[in-house]
Amino acid sequence: MVKKIIDYNVSVPAVVTNQVHIPVPQTPAKTILAELGIFIPHEDHNNRVELIATIGASGTFSVVDVLFRVFRGTQEIFYTLQGFETGYEHYGVVTFQVIDINVPTGAHGYSLYVEKLNEGGEAAVIGPINLSATVYAV
């Protein structure tokens, strides 16, 4: 399969640990961590958008289940769950990859959100925070 990069973008709100302190809200509330835009030309309707996110977070009380969600526009296209247990994994860096296949042509915005699923625990995003998108024509 021959691939050609047709667009690339990155959002880096925080580059190091402890650069930010963003409390993770209790679901159904959520906080946006990063967003970016890409463009897919009309001739590249057979495409793949590869998103890679890295987020540093900490659990500050009890066991905390943190949900990371990725949206294209208003449509959720991916989510992943990460647990932080203050006795063991007080700090953690979460990295994940999302592949969005055959995205319609035109301009699209991607956004990364975080929320806390269980009550009683506390968590915060402390950095780094980055989201990148590479668009391939295939």
Tab-separated table of C-alpha atoms in Angstrom:
chain	number	residue	atom	x	y	z
A	1	MET	CA	0.000	0.000	0.000
A	2	VAL	CA	1.482	3.310	-1.105
A	3	LYS	CA	0.805	6.128	1.343
A	4	LYS	CA	1.227	9.848	0.901
A	5	ILE	CA	1.001	12.414	3.702
A	6	ILE	CA	-1.545	15.044	2.719
A	7	ASP	CA	-1.852	17.009	5.966
A	8	TYR	CA	-0.402	17.218	9.462
A	9	ASN	CA	-1.227	19.252	12.542
A	10	VAL	CA	-0.339	19.266	16.220
A	11	SER	CA	-1.679	20.792	19.416
A	12	VAL	CA	0.686	21.023	22.410
A	13	PRO	CA	-1.008	22.819	25.322
A	14	ALA	CA	1.605	21.572	27.830
A	15	VAL	CA	5.086	20.207	27.131
A	16	VAL	CA	6.210	18.954	30.571
A	17	THR	CA	4.877	17.437	33.801
A	18	ASN	CA	3.429	19.940	36.289
A	19	GLN	CA	3.095	22.672	33.660
A	20	VAL	CA	-0.682	22.708	34.159
A	21	HIS	CA	-3.171	21.576	36.783
A	22	ILE	CA	-6.544	20.812	35.200
A	23	PRO	CA	-9.003	19.101	37.565
A	24	VAL	CA	-10.821	16.225	35.863
A	25	PRO	CA	-14.584	16.806	36.214
A	26	GLN	CA	-17.151	14.196	37.170
A	27	THR	CA	-19.097	12.772	34.224
A	28	PRO	CA	-21.291	13.872	32.468
A	29	ALA	CA	-19.185	17.055	32.566
A	30	LYS	CA	-15.972	16.939	30.545
A	31	THR	CA	-12.996	19.213	29.919
A	32	ILE	CA	-11.328	19.796	26.578
A	33	LEU	CA	-7.573	19.210	26.650
A	34	ALA	CA	-6.529	19.768	23.029
A	35	GLU	CA	-8.000	20.444	19.612
A	36	LEU	CA	-6.711	20.737	16.070
A	37	GLY	CA	-7.893	20.896	12.484
A	38	ILE	CA	-6.993	18.996	9.324
A	39	PHE	CA	-7.984	19.262	5.667
A	40	ILE	CA	-8.653	16.444	3.211
A	41	PRO	CA	-8.666	17.396	-0.480
A	42	HIS	CA	-11.464	16.122	-2.733
A	43	GLU	CA	-9.132	13.813	-4.669
A	44	ASP	CA	-8.039	12.011	-1.469
A	45	HIS	CA	-11.352	10.446	-0.427
A	46	ASN	CA	-9.568	7.134	0.356
A	47	ASN	CA	-7.640	8.237	3.440
A	48	ARG	CA	-6.579	7.515	6.994
A	49	VAL	CA	-6.255	10.050	9.804
A	50	GLU	CA	-3.837	8.888	12.487
A	51	LEU	CA	-4.228	10.696	15.804
A	52	ILE	CA	-1.733	10.250	18.628
A	53	ALA	CA	-2.355	11.698	22.081
A	54	THR	CA	-0.157	11.853	25.172
A	55	ILE	CA	-1.516	13.093	28.493
A	56	GLY	CA	0.109	13.254	31.925
A	57	ALA	CA	-2.285	12.913	34.852
A	58	SER	CA	-2.360	12.171	38.549
A	59	GLY	CA	-4.819	10.540	40.898
A	60	THR	CA	-5.012	12.643	44.024
A	61	PHE	CA	-7.439	10.638	46.144
A	62	SER	CA	-8.573	6.980	46.088
A	63	VAL	CA	-8.912	5.000	42.846
A	64	VAL	CA	-9.867	7.178	39.905
A	65	ASP	CA	-11.193	5.980	36.535
A	66	VAL	CA	-10.432	8.595	33.886
A	67	LEU	CA	-12.108	8.496	30.478
A	68	PHE	CA	-10.366	10.094	27.471
A	69	ARG	CA	-12.637	10.800	24.488
A	70	VAL	CA	-11.794	11.912	20.940
A	71	PHE	CA	-14.328	13.670	18.724
A	72	ARG	CA	-14.331	14.554	15.019
A	73	GLY	CA	-16.585	17.586	15.007
A	74	THR	CA	-19.461	16.598	17.285
A	75	GLN	CA	-19.141	12.839	16.661
A	76	GLU	CA	-17.298	10.720	19.214
A	77	ILE	CA	-14.929	8.402	17.321
A	78	PHE	CA	-12.876	6.895	20.160
A	79	TYR	CA	-12.633	6.520	23.914
A	80	THR	CA	-10.293	4.804	26.334
A	81	LEU	CA	-10.311	4.314	30.095
A	82	GLN	CA	-7.303	4.711	32.395
A	83	GLY	CA	-7.245	4.002	36.117
A	84	PHE	CA	-5.076	5.832	38.652
A	85	GLU	CA	-4.640	4.401	42.139
A	86	THR	CA	-2.963	6.858	44.478
A	87	GLY	CA	-1.185	4.133	46.433
A	88	TYR	CA	0.543	2.751	43.324
A	89	GLU	CA	0.174	4.804	40.139
A	90	HIS	CA	-0.153	8.304	41.559
A	91	TYR	CA	1.307	9.801	38.365
A	92	GLY	CA	0.967	8.418	34.888
A	93	VAL	CA	1.415	9.248	31.245
A	94	VAL	CA	-1.236	7.884	28.927
A	95	THR	CA	-0.516	7.554	25.203
A	96	PHE	CA	-2.966	6.215	22.667
A	97	GLN	CA	-3.468	6.091	18.913
A	98	VAL	CA	-6.718	6.560	16.995
A	99	ILE	CA	-7.206	5.666	13.323
A	100	ASP	CA	-10.096	7.425	11.569
A	101	ILE	CA	-10.704	5.725	8.191
A	102	ASN	CA	-12.130	7.327	5.032
A	103	VAL	CA	-12.902	10.694	6.560
A	104	PRO	CA	-15.069	12.834	4.261
A	105	THR	CA	-13.239	15.445	2.204
A	106	GLY	CA	-13.018	18.971	3.552
A	107	ALA	CA	-11.956	20.583	6.822
A	108	HIS	CA	-12.397	18.694	10.109
A	109	GLY	CA	-11.748	19.514	13.739
A	110	TYR	CA	-10.620	16.912	16.263
A	111	SER	CA	-10.848	17.420	19.995
A	112	LEU	CA	-9.613	15.512	23.033
A	113	TYR	CA	-11.697	15.512	26.233
A	114	VAL	CA	-11.300	14.047	29.712
A	115	GLU	CA	-13.788	13.160	32.431
A	116	LYS	CA	-13.862	11.132	35.647
A	117	LEU	CA	-16.234	8.161	35.863
A	118	ASN	CA	-16.291	7.234	39.539
A	119	GLU	CA	-17.361	9.438	42.411
A	120	GLY	CA	-15.168	9.928	45.460
A	121	GLY	CA	-11.804	10.044	43.749
A	122	GLU	CA	-9.991	13.069	42.402
A	123	ALA	CA	-7.727	13.404	39.390
A	124	ALA	CA	-5.936	16.175	37.543
A	125	VAL	CA	-4.214	16.527	34.194
A	126	ILE	CA	-0.747	17.874	34.960
A	127	GLY	CA	1.022	17.649	31.611
A	128	PRO	CA	2.330	16.923	29.168
A	129	ILE	CA	-0.636	17.295	26.823
A	130	ASN	CA	-0.253	16.804	23.089
A	131	LEU	CA	-2.406	15.716	20.200
A	132	SER	CA	-1.138	15.189	16.660
A	133	ALA	CA	-2.915	14.244	13.442
A	134	THR	CA	-1.328	12.878	10.285
A	135	VAL	CA	-3.548	12.443	7.222
A	136	TYR	CA	-2.544	9.781	4.695
A	137	ALA	CA	-3.907	9.218	1.206
A	138	VAL	CA	-3.963	5.495	0.403
